XYZ file of N, CA and C in Angstrom:
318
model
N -46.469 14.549 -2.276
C -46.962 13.988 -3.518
C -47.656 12.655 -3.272
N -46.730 11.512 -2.097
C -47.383 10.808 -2.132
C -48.701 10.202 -1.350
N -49.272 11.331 -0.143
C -50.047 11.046 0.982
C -51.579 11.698 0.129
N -51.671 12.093 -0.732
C -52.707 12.792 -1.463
C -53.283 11.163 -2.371
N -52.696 10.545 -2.755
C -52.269 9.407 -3.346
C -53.050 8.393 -2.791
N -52.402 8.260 -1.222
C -52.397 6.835 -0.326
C -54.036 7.281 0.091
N -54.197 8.377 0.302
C -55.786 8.776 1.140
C -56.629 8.357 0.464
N -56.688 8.674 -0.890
C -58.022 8.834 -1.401
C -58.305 6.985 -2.955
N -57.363 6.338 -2.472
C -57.398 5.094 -2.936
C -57.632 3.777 -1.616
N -57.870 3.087 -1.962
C -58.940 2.156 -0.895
C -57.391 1.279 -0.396
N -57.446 1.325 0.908
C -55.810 0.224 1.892
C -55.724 -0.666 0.975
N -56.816 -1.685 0.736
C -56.614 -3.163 0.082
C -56.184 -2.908 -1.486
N -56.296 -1.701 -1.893
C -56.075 -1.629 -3.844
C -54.814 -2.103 -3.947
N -54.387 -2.407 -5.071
C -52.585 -2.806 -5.509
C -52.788 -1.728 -6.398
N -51.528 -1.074 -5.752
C -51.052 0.286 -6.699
C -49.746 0.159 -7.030
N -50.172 0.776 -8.431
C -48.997 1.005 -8.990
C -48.400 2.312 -9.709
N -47.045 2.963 -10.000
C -46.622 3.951 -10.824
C -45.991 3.433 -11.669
N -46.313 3.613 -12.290
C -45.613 3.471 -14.035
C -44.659 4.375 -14.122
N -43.185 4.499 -14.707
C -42.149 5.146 -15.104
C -42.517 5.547 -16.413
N -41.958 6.343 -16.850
C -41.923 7.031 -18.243
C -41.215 6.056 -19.323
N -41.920 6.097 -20.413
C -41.174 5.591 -21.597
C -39.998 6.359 -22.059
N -39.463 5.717 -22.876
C -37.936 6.121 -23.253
C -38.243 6.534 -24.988
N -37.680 7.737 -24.687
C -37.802 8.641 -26.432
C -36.687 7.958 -27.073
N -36.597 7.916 -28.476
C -35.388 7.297 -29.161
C -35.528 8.348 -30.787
N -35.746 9.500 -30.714
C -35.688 10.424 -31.448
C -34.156 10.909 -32.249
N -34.233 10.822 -33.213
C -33.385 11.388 -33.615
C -33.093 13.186 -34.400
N -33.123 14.225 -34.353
C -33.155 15.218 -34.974
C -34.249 15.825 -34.766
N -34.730 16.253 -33.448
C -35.844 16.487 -33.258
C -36.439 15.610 -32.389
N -37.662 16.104 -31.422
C -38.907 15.266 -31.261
C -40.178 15.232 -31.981
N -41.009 14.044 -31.962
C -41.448 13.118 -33.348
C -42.311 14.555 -33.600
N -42.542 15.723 -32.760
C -43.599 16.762 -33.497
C -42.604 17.438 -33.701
N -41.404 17.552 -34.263
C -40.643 18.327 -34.954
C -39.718 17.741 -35.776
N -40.444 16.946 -36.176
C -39.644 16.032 -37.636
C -38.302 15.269 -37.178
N -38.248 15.327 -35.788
C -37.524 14.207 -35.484
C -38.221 12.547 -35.868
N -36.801 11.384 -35.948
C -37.520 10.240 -36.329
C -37.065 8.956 -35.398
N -37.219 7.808 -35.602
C -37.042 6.820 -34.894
C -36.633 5.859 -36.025
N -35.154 5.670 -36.152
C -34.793 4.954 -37.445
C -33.990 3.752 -37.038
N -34.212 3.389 -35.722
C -33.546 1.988 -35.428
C -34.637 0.636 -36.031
N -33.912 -0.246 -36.455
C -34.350 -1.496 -36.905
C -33.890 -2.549 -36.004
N -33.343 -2.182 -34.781
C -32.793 -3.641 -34.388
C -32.591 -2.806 -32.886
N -32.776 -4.023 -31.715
C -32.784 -3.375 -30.399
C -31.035 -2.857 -30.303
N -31.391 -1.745 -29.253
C -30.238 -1.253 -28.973
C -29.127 -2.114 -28.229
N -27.785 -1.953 -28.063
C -27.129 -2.748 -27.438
C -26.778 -1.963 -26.198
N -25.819 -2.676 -24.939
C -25.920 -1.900 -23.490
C -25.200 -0.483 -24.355
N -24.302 -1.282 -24.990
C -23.075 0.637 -25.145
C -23.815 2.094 -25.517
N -24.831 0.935 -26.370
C -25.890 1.979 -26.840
C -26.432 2.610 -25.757
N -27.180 1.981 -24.807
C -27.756 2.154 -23.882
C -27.482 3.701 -22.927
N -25.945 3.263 -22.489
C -25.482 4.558 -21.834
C -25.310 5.725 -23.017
N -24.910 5.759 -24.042
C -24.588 6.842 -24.860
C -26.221 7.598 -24.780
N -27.224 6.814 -24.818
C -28.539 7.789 -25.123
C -29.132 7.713 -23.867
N -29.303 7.072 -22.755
C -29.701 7.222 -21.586
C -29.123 7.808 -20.233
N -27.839 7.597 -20.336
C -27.098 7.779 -18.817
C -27.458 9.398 -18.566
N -27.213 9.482 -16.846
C -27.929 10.790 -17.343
C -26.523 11.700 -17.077
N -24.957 11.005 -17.262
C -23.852 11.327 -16.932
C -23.353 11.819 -18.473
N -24.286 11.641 -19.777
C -23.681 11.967 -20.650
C -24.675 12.836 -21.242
N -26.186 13.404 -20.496
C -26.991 14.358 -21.027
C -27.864 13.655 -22.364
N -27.697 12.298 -22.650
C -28.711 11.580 -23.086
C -30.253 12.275 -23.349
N -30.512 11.650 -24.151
C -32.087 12.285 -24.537
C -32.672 12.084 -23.385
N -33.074 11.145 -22.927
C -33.967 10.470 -21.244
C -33.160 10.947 -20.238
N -32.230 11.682 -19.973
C -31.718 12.608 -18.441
C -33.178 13.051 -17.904
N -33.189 13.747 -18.587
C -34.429 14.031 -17.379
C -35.340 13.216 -16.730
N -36.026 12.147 -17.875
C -36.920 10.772 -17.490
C -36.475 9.883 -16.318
N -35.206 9.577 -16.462
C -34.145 8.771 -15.978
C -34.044 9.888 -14.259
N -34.140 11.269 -14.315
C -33.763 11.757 -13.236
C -35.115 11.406 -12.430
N -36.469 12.198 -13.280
C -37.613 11.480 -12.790
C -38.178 10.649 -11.873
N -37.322 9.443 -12.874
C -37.782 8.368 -12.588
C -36.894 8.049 -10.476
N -36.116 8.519 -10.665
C -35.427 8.090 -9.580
C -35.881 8.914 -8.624
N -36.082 10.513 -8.849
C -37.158 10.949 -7.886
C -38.109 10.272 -7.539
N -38.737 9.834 -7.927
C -40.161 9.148 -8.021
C -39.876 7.950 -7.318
N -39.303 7.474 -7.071
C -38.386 6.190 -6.657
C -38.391 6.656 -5.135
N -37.589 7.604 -4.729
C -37.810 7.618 -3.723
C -38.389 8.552 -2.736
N -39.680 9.111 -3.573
C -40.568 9.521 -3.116
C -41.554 8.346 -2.681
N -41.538 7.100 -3.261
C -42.676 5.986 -2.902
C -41.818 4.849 -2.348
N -40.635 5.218 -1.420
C -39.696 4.357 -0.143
C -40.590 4.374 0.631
N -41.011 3.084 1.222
C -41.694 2.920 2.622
C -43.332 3.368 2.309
N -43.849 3.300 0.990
C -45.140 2.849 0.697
C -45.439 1.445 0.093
N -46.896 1.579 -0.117
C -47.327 0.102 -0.733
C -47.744 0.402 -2.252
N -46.940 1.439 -2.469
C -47.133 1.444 -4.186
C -45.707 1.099 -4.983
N -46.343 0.052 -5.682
C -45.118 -0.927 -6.747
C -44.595 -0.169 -7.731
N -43.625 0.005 -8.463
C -43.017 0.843 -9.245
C -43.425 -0.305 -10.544
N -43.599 -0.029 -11.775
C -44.198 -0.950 -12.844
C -43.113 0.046 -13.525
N -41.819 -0.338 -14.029
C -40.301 -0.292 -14.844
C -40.892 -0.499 -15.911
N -40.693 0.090 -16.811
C -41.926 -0.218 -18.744
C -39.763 0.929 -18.620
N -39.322 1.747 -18.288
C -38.456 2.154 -18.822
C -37.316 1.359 -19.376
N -36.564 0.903 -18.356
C -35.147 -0.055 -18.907
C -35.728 -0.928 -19.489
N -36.868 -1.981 -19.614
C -37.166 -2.584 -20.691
C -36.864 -2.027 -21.857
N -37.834 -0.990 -22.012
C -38.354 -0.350 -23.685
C -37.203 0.434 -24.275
N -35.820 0.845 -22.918
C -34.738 1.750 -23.410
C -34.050 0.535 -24.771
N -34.375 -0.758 -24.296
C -33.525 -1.639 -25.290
C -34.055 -1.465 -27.028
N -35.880 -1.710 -26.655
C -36.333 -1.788 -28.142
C -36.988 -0.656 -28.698
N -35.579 0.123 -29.182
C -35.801 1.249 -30.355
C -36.922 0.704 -31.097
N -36.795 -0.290 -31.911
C -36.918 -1.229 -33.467
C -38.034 -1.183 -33.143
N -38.700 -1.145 -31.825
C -40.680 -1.204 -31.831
C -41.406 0.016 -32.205
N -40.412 1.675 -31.894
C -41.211 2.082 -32.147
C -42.337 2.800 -33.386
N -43.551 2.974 -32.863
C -44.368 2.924 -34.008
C -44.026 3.862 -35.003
N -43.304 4.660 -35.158
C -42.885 5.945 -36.268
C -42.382 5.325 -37.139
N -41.705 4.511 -36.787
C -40.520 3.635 -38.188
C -41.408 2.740 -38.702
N -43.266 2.453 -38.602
C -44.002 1.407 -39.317
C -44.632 2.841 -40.250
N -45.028 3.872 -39.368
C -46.590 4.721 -39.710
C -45.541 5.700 -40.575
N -44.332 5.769 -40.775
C -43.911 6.602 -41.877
C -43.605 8.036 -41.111
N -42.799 8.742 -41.671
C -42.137 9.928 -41.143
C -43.509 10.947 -41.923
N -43.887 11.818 -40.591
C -44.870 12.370 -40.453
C -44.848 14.189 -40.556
N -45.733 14.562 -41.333
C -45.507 16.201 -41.514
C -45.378 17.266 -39.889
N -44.321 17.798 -39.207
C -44.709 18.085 -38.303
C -45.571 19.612 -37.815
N -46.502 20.242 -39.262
C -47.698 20.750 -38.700
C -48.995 19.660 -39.311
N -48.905 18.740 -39.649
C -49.592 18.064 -39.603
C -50.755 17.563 -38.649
């Protein structure tokens, strides 16, 4: 995955992979009338109940992903750019809970 990568981008570039964002869905995902009804960042307890991937959390898979991905790019010069454990904290940003709960054949 990653020598297809390193070839065809220039030695001197700064590279980076971005991790996956963190879903915070409730009853659904947002194209199936699931919603995002937090108002206030999550706390750690929170944290493991919807992320760990020891309790099958919505993000198990992201979270498994992400750690594949991790060490598939050991012993390259591409930077991992974490946007995940940040954004796992702030439910309260995302945009569904401003733009209104949405028709999902809409």
């Amino acid at each position: 995955m990653v020598a297809p990568i390193q070839k065809k981008l220039p030695e001197k570039t700064l590279k980076f992979w971005r991790w996956l964002s963190p879903r915070h869905f409730h009853g659904g995902e947002l194209n199936q009338n699931g919603s995002c009804v937090f108002d206030k960042p999550l706390e750690e307890p929170q944290l493991d109940l919807w992320f760990d991937t020891s309790n099958n959390g919505v993000n198990k898979e992201a979270r498994l992903l992400n750690h594949l991905i991790e060490e598939a790019l050991e012993g390259t010069d591409i930077k991992i750019l974490d946007l995940t454990h940040l954004s796992e904290f702030r439910s309260d940003t995302h945009p569904t809970i401003w733009l209104g709960k949405k028709d999902a054949v809409a």
